[in-house]
Short mmCIF file of C-alpha atoms in Angstrom, two decimals:
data_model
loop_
_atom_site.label_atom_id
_atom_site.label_comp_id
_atom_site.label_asym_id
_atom_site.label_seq_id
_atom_site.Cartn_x
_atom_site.Cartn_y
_atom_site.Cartn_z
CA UNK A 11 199.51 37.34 -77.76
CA UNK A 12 197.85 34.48 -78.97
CA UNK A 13 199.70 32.37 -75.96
CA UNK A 14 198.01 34.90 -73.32
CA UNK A 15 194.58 34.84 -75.00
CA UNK A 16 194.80 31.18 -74.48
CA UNK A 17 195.99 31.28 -71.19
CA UNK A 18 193.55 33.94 -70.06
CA UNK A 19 190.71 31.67 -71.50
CA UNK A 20 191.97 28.71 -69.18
CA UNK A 21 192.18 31.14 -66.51
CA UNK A 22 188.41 32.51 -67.29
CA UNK A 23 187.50 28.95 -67.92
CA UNK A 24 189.27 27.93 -64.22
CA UNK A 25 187.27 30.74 -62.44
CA UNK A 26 183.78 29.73 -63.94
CA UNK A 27 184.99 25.75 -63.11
CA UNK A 28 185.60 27.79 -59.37
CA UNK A 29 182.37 30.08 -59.17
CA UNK A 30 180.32 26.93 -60.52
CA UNK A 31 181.80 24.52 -57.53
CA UNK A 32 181.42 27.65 -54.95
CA UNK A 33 177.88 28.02 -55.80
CA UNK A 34 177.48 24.10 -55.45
CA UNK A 35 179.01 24.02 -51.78
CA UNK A 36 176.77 26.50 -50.92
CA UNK A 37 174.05 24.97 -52.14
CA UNK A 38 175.04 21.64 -50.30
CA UNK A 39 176.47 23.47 -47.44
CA UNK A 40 172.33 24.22 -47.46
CA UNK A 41 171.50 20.72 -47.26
CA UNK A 42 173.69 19.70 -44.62
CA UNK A 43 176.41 17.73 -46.47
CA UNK A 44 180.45 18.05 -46.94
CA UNK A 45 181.58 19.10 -50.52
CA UNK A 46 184.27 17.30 -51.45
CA UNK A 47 185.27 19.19 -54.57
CA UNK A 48 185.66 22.40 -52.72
CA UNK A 49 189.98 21.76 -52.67
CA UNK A 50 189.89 20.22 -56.08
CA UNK A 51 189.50 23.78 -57.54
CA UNK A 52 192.54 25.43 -55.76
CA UNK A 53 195.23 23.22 -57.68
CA UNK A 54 193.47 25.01 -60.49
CA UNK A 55 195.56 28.05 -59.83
CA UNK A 56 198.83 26.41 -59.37
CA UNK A 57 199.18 26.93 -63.47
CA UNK A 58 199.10 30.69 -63.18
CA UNK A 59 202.22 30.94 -61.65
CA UNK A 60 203.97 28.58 -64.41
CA UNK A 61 203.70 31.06 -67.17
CA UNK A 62 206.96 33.34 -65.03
CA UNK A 63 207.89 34.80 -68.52
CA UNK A 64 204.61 37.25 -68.79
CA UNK A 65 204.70 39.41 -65.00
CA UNK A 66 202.47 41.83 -67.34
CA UNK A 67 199.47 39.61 -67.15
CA UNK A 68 199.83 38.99 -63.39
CA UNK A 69 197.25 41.37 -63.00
CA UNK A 70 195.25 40.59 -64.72
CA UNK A 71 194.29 37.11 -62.87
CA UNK A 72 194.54 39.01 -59.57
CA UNK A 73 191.37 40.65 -59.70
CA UNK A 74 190.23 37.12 -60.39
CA UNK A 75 190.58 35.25 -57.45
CA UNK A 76 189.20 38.04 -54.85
CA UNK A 77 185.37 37.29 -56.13
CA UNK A 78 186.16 33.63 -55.40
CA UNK A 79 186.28 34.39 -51.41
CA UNK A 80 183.13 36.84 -51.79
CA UNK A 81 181.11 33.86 -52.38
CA UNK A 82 182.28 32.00 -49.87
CA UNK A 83 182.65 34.25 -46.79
CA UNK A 84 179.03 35.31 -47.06
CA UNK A 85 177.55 32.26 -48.04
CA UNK A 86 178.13 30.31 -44.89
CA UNK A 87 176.43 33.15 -42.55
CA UNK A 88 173.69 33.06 -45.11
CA UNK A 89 172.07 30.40 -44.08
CA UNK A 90 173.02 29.92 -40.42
CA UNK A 91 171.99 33.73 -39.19
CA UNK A 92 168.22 32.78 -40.48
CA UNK A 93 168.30 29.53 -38.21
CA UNK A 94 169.33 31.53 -35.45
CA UNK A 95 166.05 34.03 -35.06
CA UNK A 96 164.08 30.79 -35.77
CA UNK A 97 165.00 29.58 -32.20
CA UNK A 98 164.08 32.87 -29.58
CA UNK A 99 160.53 32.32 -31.77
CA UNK A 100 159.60 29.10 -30.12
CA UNK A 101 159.61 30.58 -26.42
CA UNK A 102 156.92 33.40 -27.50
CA UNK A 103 154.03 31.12 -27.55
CA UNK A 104 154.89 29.13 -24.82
CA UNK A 105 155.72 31.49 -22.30
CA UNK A 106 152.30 33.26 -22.56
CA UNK A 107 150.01 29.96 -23.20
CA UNK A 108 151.77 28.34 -19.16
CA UNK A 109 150.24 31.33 -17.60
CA UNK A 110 146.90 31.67 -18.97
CA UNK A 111 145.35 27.82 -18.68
CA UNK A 112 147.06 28.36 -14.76
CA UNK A 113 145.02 31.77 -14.08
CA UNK A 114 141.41 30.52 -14.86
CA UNK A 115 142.50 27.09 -12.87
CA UNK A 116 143.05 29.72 -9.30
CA UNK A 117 139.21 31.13 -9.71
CA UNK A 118 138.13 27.52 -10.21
CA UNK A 119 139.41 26.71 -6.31
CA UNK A 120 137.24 28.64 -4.96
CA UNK A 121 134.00 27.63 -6.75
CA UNK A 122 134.51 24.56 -4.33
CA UNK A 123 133.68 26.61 -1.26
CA UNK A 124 130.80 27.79 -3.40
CA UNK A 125 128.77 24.65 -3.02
CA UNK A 126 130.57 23.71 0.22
CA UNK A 127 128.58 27.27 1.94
CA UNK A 128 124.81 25.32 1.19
CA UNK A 129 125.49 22.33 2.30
CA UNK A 130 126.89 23.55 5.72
CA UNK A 131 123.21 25.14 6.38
CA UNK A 132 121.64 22.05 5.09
CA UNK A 133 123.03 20.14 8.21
CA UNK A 134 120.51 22.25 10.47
CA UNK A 135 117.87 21.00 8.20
CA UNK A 136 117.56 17.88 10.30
CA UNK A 137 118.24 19.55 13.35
CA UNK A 138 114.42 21.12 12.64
CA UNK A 139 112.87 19.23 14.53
CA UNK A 140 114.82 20.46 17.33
CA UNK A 141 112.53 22.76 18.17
CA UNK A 142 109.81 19.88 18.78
CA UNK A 143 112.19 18.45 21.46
CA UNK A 144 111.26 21.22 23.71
CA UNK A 145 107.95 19.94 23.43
CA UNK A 146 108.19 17.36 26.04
CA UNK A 147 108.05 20.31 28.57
CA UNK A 148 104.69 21.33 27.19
CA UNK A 149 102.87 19.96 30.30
CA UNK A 150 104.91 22.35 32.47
CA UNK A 151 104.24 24.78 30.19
CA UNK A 152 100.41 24.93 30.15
CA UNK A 153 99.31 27.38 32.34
CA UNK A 154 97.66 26.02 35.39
CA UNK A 155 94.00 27.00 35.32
CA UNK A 156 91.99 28.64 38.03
CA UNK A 157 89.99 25.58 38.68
CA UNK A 158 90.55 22.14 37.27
CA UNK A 159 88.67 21.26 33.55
CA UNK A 160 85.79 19.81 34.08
CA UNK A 161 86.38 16.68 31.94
CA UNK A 162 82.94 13.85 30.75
CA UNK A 163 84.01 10.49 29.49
CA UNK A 164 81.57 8.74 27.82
CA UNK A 165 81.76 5.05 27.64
CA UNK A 166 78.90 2.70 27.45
CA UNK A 167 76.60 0.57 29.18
CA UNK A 168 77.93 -0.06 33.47
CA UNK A 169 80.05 -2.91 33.81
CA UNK A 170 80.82 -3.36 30.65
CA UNK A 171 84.44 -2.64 28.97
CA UNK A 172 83.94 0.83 28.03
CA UNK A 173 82.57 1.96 31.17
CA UNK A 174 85.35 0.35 33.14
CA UNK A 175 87.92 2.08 31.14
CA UNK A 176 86.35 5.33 30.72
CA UNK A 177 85.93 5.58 34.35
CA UNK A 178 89.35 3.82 35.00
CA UNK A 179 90.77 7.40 32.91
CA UNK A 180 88.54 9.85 34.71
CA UNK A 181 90.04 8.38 38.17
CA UNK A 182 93.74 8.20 36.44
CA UNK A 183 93.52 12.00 35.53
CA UNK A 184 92.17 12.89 38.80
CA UNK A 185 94.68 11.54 40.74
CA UNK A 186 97.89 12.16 38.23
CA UNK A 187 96.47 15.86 37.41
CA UNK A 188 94.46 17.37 39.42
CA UNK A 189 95.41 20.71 39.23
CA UNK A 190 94.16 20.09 35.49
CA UNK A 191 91.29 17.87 35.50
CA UNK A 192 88.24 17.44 37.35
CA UNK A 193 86.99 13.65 35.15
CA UNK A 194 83.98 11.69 35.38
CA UNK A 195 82.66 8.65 33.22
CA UNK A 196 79.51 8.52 31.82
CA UNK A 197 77.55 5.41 31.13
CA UNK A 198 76.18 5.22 27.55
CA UNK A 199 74.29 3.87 24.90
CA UNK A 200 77.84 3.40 22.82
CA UNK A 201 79.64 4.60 20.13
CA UNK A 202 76.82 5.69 17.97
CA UNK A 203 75.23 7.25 21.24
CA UNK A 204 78.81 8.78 22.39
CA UNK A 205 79.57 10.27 18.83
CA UNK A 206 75.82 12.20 19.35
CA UNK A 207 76.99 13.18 22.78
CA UNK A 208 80.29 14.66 20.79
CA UNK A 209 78.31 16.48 18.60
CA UNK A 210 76.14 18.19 20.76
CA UNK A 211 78.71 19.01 23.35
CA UNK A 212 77.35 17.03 26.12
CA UNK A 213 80.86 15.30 26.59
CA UNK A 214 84.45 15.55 25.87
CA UNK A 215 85.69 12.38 25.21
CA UNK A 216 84.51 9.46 24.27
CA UNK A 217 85.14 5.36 23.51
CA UNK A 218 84.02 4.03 19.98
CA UNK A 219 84.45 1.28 17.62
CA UNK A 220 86.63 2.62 14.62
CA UNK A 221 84.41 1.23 12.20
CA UNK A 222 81.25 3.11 13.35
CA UNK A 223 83.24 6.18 13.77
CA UNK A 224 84.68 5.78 9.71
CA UNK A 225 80.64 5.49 8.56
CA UNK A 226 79.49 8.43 11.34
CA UNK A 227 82.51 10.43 9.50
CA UNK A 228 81.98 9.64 6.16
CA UNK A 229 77.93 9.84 6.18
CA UNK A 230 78.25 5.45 4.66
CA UNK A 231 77.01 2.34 6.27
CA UNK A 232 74.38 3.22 8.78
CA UNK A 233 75.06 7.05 8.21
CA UNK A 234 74.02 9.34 5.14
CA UNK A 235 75.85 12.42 4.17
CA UNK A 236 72.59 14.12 5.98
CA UNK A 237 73.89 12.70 9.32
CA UNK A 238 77.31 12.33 9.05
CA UNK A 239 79.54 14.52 11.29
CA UNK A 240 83.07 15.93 11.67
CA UNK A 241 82.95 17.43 15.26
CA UNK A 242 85.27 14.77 16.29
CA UNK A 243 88.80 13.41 16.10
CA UNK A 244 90.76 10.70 17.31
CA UNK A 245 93.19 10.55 20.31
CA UNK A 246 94.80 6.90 20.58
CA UNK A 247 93.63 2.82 19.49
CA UNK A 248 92.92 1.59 22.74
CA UNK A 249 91.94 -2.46 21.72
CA UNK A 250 90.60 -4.81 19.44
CA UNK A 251 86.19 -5.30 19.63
CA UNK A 252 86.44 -9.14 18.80
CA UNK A 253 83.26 -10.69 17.33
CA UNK A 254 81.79 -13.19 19.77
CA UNK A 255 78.62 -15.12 18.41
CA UNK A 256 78.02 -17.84 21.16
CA UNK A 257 75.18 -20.11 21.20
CA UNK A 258 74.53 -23.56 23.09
CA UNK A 259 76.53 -26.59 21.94
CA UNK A 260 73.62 -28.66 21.94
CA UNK A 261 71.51 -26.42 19.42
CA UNK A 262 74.10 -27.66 16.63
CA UNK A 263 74.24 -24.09 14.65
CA UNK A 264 77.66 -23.86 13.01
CA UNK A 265 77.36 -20.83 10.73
CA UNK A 266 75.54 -17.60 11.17
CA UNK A 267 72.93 -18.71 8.59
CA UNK A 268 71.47 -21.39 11.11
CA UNK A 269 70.24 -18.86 12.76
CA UNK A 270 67.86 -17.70 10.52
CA UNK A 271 64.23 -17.83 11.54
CA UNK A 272 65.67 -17.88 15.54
CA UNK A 273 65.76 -15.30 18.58
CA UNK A 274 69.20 -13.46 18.50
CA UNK A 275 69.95 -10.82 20.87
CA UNK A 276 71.83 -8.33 19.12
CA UNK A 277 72.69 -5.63 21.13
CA UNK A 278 70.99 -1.99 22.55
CA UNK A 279 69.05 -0.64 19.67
CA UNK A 280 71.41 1.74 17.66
CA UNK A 281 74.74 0.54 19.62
CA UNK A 282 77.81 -0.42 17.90
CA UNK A 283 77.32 -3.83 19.14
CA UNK A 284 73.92 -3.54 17.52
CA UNK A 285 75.75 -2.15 14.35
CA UNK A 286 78.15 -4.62 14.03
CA UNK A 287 75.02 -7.25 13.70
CA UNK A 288 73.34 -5.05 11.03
CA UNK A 289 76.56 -5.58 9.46
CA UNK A 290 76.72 -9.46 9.78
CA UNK A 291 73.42 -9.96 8.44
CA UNK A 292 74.07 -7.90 5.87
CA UNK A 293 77.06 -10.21 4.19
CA UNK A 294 74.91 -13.51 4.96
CA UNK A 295 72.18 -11.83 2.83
CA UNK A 296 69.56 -11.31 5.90
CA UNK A 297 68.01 -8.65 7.44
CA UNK A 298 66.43 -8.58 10.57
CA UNK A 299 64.92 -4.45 10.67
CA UNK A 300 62.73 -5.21 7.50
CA UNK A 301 62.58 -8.90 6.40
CA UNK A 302 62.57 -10.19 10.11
CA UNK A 303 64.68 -13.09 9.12
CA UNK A 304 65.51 -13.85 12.56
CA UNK A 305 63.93 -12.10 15.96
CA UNK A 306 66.30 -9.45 17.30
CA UNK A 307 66.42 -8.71 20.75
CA UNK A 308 67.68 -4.81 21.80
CA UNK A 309 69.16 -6.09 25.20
CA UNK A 310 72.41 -5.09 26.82
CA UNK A 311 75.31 -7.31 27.28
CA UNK A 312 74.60 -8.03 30.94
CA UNK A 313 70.83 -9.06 30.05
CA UNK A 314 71.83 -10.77 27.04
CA UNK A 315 73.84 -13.50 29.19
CA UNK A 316 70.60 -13.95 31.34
CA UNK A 317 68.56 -14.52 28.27
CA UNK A 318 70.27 -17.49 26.75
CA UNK A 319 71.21 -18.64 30.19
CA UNK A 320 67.26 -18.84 30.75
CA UNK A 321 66.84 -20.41 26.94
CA UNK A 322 65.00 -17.30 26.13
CA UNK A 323 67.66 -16.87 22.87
CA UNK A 324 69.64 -18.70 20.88
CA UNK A 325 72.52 -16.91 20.34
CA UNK A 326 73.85 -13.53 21.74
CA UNK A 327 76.18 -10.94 20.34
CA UNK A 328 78.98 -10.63 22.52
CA UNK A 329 81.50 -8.40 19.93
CA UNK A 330 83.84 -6.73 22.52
CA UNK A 331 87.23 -6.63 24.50
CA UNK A 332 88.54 -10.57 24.81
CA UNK A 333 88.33 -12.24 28.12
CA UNK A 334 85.19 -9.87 29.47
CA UNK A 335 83.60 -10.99 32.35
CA UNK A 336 80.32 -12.17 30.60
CA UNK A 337 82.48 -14.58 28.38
CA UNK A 338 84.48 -16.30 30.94
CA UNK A 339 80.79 -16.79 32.76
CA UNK A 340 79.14 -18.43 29.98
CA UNK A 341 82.17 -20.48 28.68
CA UNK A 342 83.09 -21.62 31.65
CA UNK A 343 79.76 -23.83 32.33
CA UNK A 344 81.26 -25.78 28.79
CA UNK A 345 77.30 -25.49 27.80
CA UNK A 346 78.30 -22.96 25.08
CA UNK A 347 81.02 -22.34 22.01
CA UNK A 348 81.62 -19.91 19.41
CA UNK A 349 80.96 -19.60 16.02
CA UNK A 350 83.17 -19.18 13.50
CA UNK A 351 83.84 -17.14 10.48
CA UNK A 352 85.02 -18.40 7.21
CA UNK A 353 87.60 -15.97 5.60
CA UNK A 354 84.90 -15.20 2.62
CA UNK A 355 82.74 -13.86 5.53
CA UNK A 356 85.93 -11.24 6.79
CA UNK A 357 86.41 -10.26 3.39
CA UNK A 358 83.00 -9.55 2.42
CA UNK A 359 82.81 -7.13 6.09
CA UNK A 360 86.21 -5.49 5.62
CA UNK A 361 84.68 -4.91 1.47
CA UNK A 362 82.00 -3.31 3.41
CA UNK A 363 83.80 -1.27 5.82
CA UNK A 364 87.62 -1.45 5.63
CA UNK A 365 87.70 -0.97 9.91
CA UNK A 366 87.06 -5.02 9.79
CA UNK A 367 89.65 -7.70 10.09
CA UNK A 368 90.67 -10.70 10.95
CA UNK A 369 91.41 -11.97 14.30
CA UNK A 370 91.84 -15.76 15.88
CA UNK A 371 91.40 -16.62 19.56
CA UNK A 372 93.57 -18.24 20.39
CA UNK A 373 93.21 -22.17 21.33
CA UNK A 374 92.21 -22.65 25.23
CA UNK A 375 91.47 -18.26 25.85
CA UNK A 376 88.72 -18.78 27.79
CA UNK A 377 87.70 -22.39 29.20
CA UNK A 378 86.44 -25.45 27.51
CA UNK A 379 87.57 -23.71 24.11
CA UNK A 380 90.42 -26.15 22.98
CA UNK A 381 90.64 -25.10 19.93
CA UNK A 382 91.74 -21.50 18.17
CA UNK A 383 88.51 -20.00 16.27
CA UNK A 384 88.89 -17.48 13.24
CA UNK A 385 86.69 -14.42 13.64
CA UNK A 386 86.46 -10.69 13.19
CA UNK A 387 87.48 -8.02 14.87
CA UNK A 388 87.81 -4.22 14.75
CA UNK A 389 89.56 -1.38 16.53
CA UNK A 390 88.40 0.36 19.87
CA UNK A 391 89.44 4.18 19.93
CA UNK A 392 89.37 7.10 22.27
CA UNK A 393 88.09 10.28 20.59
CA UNK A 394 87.41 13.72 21.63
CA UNK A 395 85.32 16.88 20.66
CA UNK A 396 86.59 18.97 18.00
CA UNK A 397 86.60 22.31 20.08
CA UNK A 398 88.65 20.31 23.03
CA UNK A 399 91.94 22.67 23.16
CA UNK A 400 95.09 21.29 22.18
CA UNK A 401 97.17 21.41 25.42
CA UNK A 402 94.25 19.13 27.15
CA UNK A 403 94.06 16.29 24.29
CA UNK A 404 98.16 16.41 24.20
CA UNK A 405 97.91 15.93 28.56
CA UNK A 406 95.56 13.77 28.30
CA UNK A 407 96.93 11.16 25.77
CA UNK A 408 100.61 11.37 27.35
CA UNK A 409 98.45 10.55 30.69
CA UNK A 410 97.17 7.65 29.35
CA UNK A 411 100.63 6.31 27.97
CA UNK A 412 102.69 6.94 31.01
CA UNK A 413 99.99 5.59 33.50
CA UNK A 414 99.19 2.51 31.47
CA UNK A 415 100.02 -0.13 33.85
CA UNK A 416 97.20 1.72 36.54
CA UNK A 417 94.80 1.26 33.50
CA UNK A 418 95.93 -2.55 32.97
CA UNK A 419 94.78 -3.05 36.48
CA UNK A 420 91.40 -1.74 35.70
CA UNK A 421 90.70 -3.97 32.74
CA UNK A 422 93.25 -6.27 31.11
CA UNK A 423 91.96 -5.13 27.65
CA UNK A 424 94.14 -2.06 28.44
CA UNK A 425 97.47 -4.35 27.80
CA UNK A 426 97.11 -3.74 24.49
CA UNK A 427 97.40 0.13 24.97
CA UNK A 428 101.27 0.25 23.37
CA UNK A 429 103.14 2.90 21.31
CA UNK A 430 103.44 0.55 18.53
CA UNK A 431 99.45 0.39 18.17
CA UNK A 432 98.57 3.90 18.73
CA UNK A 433 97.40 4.45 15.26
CA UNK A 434 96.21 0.67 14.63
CA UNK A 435 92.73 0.87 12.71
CA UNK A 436 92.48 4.84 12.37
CA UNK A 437 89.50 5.51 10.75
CA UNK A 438 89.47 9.01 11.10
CA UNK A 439 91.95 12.34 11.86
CA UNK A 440 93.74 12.82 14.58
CA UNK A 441 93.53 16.11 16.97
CA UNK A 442 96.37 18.23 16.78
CA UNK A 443 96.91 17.66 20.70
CA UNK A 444 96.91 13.48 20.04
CA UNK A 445 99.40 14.47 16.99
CA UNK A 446 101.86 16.38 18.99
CA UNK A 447 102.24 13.76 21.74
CA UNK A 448 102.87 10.98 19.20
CA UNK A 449 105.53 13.29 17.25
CA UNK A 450 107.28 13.40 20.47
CA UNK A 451 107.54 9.89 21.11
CA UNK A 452 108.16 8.83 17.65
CA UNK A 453 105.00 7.44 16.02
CA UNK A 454 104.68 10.28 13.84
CA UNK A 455 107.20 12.09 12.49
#
């Protein structure tokens, strides 16, 4: 008995030595790595069968053995069947998280078009002015009146560069359109005279000096805000009103200055040529309506040559169109020059109306004149009434542009009658009917 007790206790103490090393393969079979000492317990039961003498006991160490398998059958599925739901759970969140960045992305396409649909309807935006294409058939389009408009130029005094040019119009229009117009010059006083004539509705055009015009508009200069007026507008720059202060070489003056205290003729009382003397006294600190500082003479251009041809003045004011028939006849006798400005002179008239410039004749313009003199000058414009209709300003003004070599002939001041000066020196608005013709061609837009 003693002999089995101690054999059974080897046999107990085999089994633990086996349940202990099962437990330990599982628990490295866990971690990944081989257990060696898994066979060294099954040499352990090669003892049982020594002890052949006690069958009884067999039995006994049966039961024995059978729990060492339950740990080891079970144990390996243990761990593997938990790895095995671990890998279906991966696909889950990726399946659903592909589709749903994708489905926004497919409304995003067509947001493009979105922006795509204004800026198709923004192309026709520049076509806009499409519409002022047809405008080049407005002539054709102005209904032909009964009888033609009865049309009054005013320029200034006959023969001189207005006048020509006023009348060389009036004939243009009659003979271009005359189932429109019915045009006739008038002979004038000048601007200051023409833009009364306006105002009152004795005429419907009329020439004028730009910077007379800016003071008549504004009520400044030889205007208040009592006598200013609006009842005008302009039509087109026509060319430049050059100063021309001549006076015998022999009398040595050679600034504006020397002639205080002498005869001057200045110009028909209250004409622009008359102005523009008011003006150049002014910025040489004299005055000649008040003070007296030199004698004025009111004469008009024609008489003005005769009076310092006869010595009866010592200067004239000759501010006008370059190359005028009363300049070539006094410079060509080589008796008389021109006086120049100095460039503090032009400053101090454009300060005092901004319609003033500068402007050089050129060296050898007119005869014995070899050499270029610096002067003023300021714009000639056309203007018309106010209440003139639009249609007749617009004819008129694309008249003037597509007949300008017939005006040319008239007077060669006209040459500078060019799209690319039509707005030169604009003092004041331009009618609507002036506008539209100069949107068509391209100076205004």
């Amino acid at each position: 008995m003693s002999m089995n007790k101690k054999r059974s206790g080897k046999i107990i103490r085999i089994l633990a030595l086996v349940l202990v090393a099962v437990l330990m393969v599982s628990v490295l079979g866990g971690c990944g790595q081989p257990v060696t000492q898994a066979p060294a317990p099954a040499p352990a039961p090669a003892p049982a069968p020594a002890p052949a003498p006690a069958p009884a006991p067999a039995p006994a160490p049966a039961p024995a053995p059978a729990p060492a398998p339950v740990p080891t059958a079970p144990a390996a599925p243990v761990p593997t069947a938990p790895a095995a739901p671990a890998a279906p759970a991966a696909p889950v969140p990726t399946a659903p998280a592909a589709p749903v960045p994708t489905a926004p992305a497919a409304p995003a396409r067509p947001a493009a078009p979105v922006p795509a649909a204004p800026a198709a309807p923004a192309a026709p935006a520049p076509a806009a002015p499409a519409p002022a294409a047809p405008a080049p058939a407005a002539p054709f389009e102005v209904v032909k009146p009964r009888s033609p408009h009865l049309i009054q130029i005013a320029g200034a005094t006959a023969g001189g560069t207005y006048f020509l040019l006023a009348n060389g119009i009036a004939q243009m229009l009659n003979t271009r359109l005359p189932e429109f117009f019915k045009a006739s010059a008038q002979a004038t006083a000048g601007t200051a005279a023409n833009i009364r004539l306006m105002d009152r509705g004795d005429v419907e055009f009329a020439f004028g000096q730009a910077g007379i015009a800016f003071e008549a508009f504004n009520g400044v200069g030889n205007y208040t805000p009592a006598t200013a007026t609006k009842t005008f507008s302009g039509v087109t720059y026509l060319y430049p009103n050059v100063f021309q202060i001549v006076v015998p070489k022999d009398l040595k003056v050679k600034s504006f200055t020397d002639l205080r205290g002498r005869r001057v003729a200045v110009g028909a009382s209250g004409s622009a040529t008359e102005l523009n003397a008011r003006d150049l006294a002014r910025v040489h600190d004299m005055d000649y309506m008040v003070k007296r500082e030199f004698v004025p003479e009111f004469t008009s251009e024609a008489s003005s040559v005769e009076l310092i041809q006869n010595r009866q003045v010592d200067a004239v004011n000759l501010i006008g169109a370059l190359g005028s028939a009363s300049m070539r006849t006094l410079m060509a006798t080589g008796r008389y020059e021109i006086l120049p400005f100095s460039d503090e002179v032009v400053l101090a008239l454009n300060k005092l109306n901004p319609a003033y410039y500068r402007f050089v004749i050129p060296a050898n313009f007119y005869p014995n004149q070899p050499e270029p003199v610096a002067v003023a000058a300021v714009a000639n414009w056309l203007y018309v009434a106010n209440r003139v209709p639009e249609d007749i300003v617009y004819l008129v003004t694309k008249a003037i542009y597509e007949n300008q070599p017939m005006l040319q002939a008239v007077h060669v001041a006209a040459a500078d009658i060019k799209r690319e000066n039509a707005l030169r020196g604009m003092a004041v608005p331009l009618h609507p009917g002036a506008a539209r013709y100069f949107r068509e061609i391209g100076v205004l837009r």
